[in-house]
Amino acid sequence: MKAWIAVLSILGGVTGLACGLFVTAAGSLFSEDAMASSGASVFWLSALAIILGFTSWKWNKISGIGLIVISVAGFFMNGLFFTLSFIFLMIAGILALRL
């Protein structure tokens, strides 16, 4: 079960990295500073989500709460671009809390 948390957080993190990179590039292309800033924030939050997926083996409650917070924050920052990452990270966070 712990392996699924890591796998789901890696999937959510990688799709979040791609989403953040895409939104940052689009914001820079269209000279939208707020869009580029939120995309960069989601990029680094997604990298943190991958790390939290591995730390959930040791500190499952803290990592689970962190994954849920990252999924909700990323969804509010990037909207529908972050939907797939939101689903993966939310499931990983719930699984980490239930261990």
mmCIF file of C-alpha atoms in Angstrom:
data_model
loop_
_atom_site.group_PDB
_atom_site.id
_atom_site.type_symbol
_atom_site.label_atom_id
_atom_site.label_comp_id
_atom_site.label_asym_id
_atom_site.label_seq_id
_atom_site.Cartn_x
_atom_site.Cartn_y
_atom_site.Cartn_z
ATOM 1 C CA MET A 1 0.000 0.000 0.000
ATOM 2 C CA LYS A 2 2.867 2.375 0.750
ATOM 3 C CA ALA A 3 4.238 1.822 -2.730
ATOM 4 C CA TRP A 4 0.988 3.110 -4.226
ATOM 5 C CA ILE A 5 1.374 6.388 -2.368
ATOM 6 C CA ALA A 6 4.813 6.893 -3.888
ATOM 7 C CA VAL A 7 3.611 5.875 -7.357
ATOM 8 C CA LEU A 8 0.584 8.170 -7.249
ATOM 9 C CA SER A 9 2.614 11.092 -5.925
ATOM 10 C CA ILE A 10 5.205 10.571 -8.675
ATOM 11 C CA LEU A 11 2.461 10.488 -11.325
ATOM 12 C CA GLY A 12 0.803 13.562 -9.850
ATOM 13 C CA GLY A 13 4.137 15.322 -9.474
ATOM 14 C CA VAL A 14 5.274 14.631 -13.019
ATOM 15 C CA THR A 15 1.974 15.781 -14.524
ATOM 16 C CA GLY A 16 2.111 18.808 -12.226
ATOM 17 C CA LEU A 17 5.657 19.582 -13.392
ATOM 18 C CA ALA A 18 4.497 19.447 -17.000
ATOM 19 C CA CYS A 19 1.464 21.589 -16.179
ATOM 20 C CA GLY A 20 3.559 24.168 -14.334
ATOM 21 C CA LEU A 21 6.079 24.298 -17.144
ATOM 22 C CA PHE A 22 3.334 24.741 -19.745
ATOM 23 C CA VAL A 23 1.554 27.499 -17.800
ATOM 24 C CA THR A 24 4.847 29.293 -17.114
ATOM 25 C CA ALA A 25 5.798 29.177 -20.793
ATOM 26 C CA ALA A 26 2.365 30.381 -21.876
ATOM 27 C CA GLY A 27 2.447 33.196 -19.327
ATOM 28 C CA SER A 28 5.874 34.294 -20.534
ATOM 29 C CA LEU A 29 4.807 34.059 -24.175
ATOM 30 C CA PHE A 30 1.748 36.269 -23.656
ATOM 31 C CA SER A 31 3.471 38.615 -21.154
ATOM 32 C CA GLU A 32 1.150 37.613 -18.315
ATOM 33 C CA ASP A 33 3.301 37.885 -15.206
ATOM 34 C CA ALA A 34 0.689 36.487 -12.803
ATOM 35 C CA MET A 35 0.167 33.443 -15.003
ATOM 36 C CA ALA A 36 3.893 32.794 -15.278
ATOM 37 C CA SER A 37 4.316 33.209 -11.531
ATOM 38 C CA SER A 38 1.532 30.782 -10.629
ATOM 39 C CA GLY A 39 2.881 28.267 -13.146
ATOM 40 C CA ALA A 40 6.325 28.449 -11.580
ATOM 41 C CA SER A 41 4.814 28.017 -8.117
ATOM 42 C CA VAL A 42 2.931 24.919 -9.231
ATOM 43 C CA PHE A 43 6.122 23.573 -10.814
ATOM 44 C CA TRP A 44 7.970 23.713 -7.477
ATOM 45 C CA LEU A 45 4.977 22.473 -5.495
ATOM 46 C CA SER A 46 4.833 19.457 -7.783
ATOM 47 C CA ALA A 47 8.505 18.757 -7.159
ATOM 48 C CA LEU A 48 7.775 18.935 -3.429
ATOM 49 C CA ALA A 49 4.861 16.506 -3.908
ATOM 50 C CA ILE A 50 7.239 13.903 -5.332
ATOM 51 C CA ILE A 51 9.466 14.248 -2.279
ATOM 52 C CA LEU A 52 6.474 14.026 0.072
ATOM 53 C CA GLY A 53 5.425 10.796 -1.633
ATOM 54 C CA PHE A 54 8.664 9.176 -0.536
ATOM 55 C CA THR A 55 8.613 10.660 2.967
ATOM 56 C CA SER A 56 5.151 9.222 3.500
ATOM 57 C CA TRP A 57 6.774 5.896 4.329
ATOM 58 C CA LYS A 58 8.196 7.415 7.504
ATOM 59 C CA TRP A 59 5.823 10.323 8.320
ATOM 60 C CA ASN A 60 2.514 9.335 6.768
ATOM 61 C CA LYS A 61 0.207 11.870 8.473
ATOM 62 C CA ILE A 62 2.378 14.909 7.747
ATOM 63 C CA SER A 63 3.010 13.802 4.169
ATOM 64 C CA GLY A 64 -0.665 13.021 3.598
ATOM 65 C CA ILE A 65 -1.740 16.460 4.768
ATOM 66 C CA GLY A 66 1.010 18.027 2.649
ATOM 67 C CA LEU A 67 -0.091 16.142 -0.467
ATOM 68 C CA ILE A 68 -3.708 17.203 0.027
ATOM 69 C CA VAL A 69 -2.706 20.840 0.568
ATOM 70 C CA ILE A 70 -0.490 20.784 -2.533
ATOM 71 C CA SER A 71 -3.269 19.260 -4.637
ATOM 72 C CA VAL A 72 -5.818 21.877 -3.566
ATOM 73 C CA ALA A 73 -3.355 24.789 -3.861
ATOM 74 C CA GLY A 74 -2.234 23.657 -7.323
ATOM 75 C CA PHE A 75 -5.827 23.331 -8.458
ATOM 76 C CA PHE A 76 -6.599 26.885 -7.347
ATOM 77 C CA MET A 77 -3.421 28.248 -8.951
ATOM 78 C CA ASN A 78 -3.672 26.540 -12.354
ATOM 79 C CA GLY A 79 -7.283 25.454 -12.571
ATOM 80 C CA LEU A 80 -8.262 22.799 -15.055
ATOM 81 C CA PHE A 81 -4.699 22.311 -16.302
ATOM 82 C CA PHE A 82 -3.934 20.734 -12.925
ATOM 83 C CA THR A 83 -6.933 18.358 -12.826
ATOM 84 C CA LEU A 84 -5.061 15.116 -13.497
ATOM 85 C CA SER A 85 -2.378 16.011 -10.954
ATOM 86 C CA PHE A 86 -5.090 17.009 -8.481
ATOM 87 C CA ILE A 87 -6.697 13.576 -8.731
ATOM 88 C CA PHE A 88 -3.421 11.664 -8.302
ATOM 89 C CA LEU A 89 -2.182 13.801 -5.411
ATOM 90 C CA MET A 90 -5.528 13.802 -3.613
ATOM 91 C CA ILE A 91 -5.759 10.005 -3.749
ATOM 92 C CA ALA A 92 -2.143 9.687 -2.570
ATOM 93 C CA GLY A 93 -2.806 12.079 0.305
ATOM 94 C CA ILE A 94 -5.931 10.229 1.401
ATOM 95 C CA LEU A 95 -4.109 6.892 1.243
ATOM 96 C CA ALA A 96 -1.237 8.296 3.303
ATOM 97 C CA LEU A 97 -3.649 9.502 5.967
ATOM 98 C CA ARG A 98 -5.423 6.160 6.131
ATOM 99 C CA LEU A 99 -2.293 4.081 6.795
#
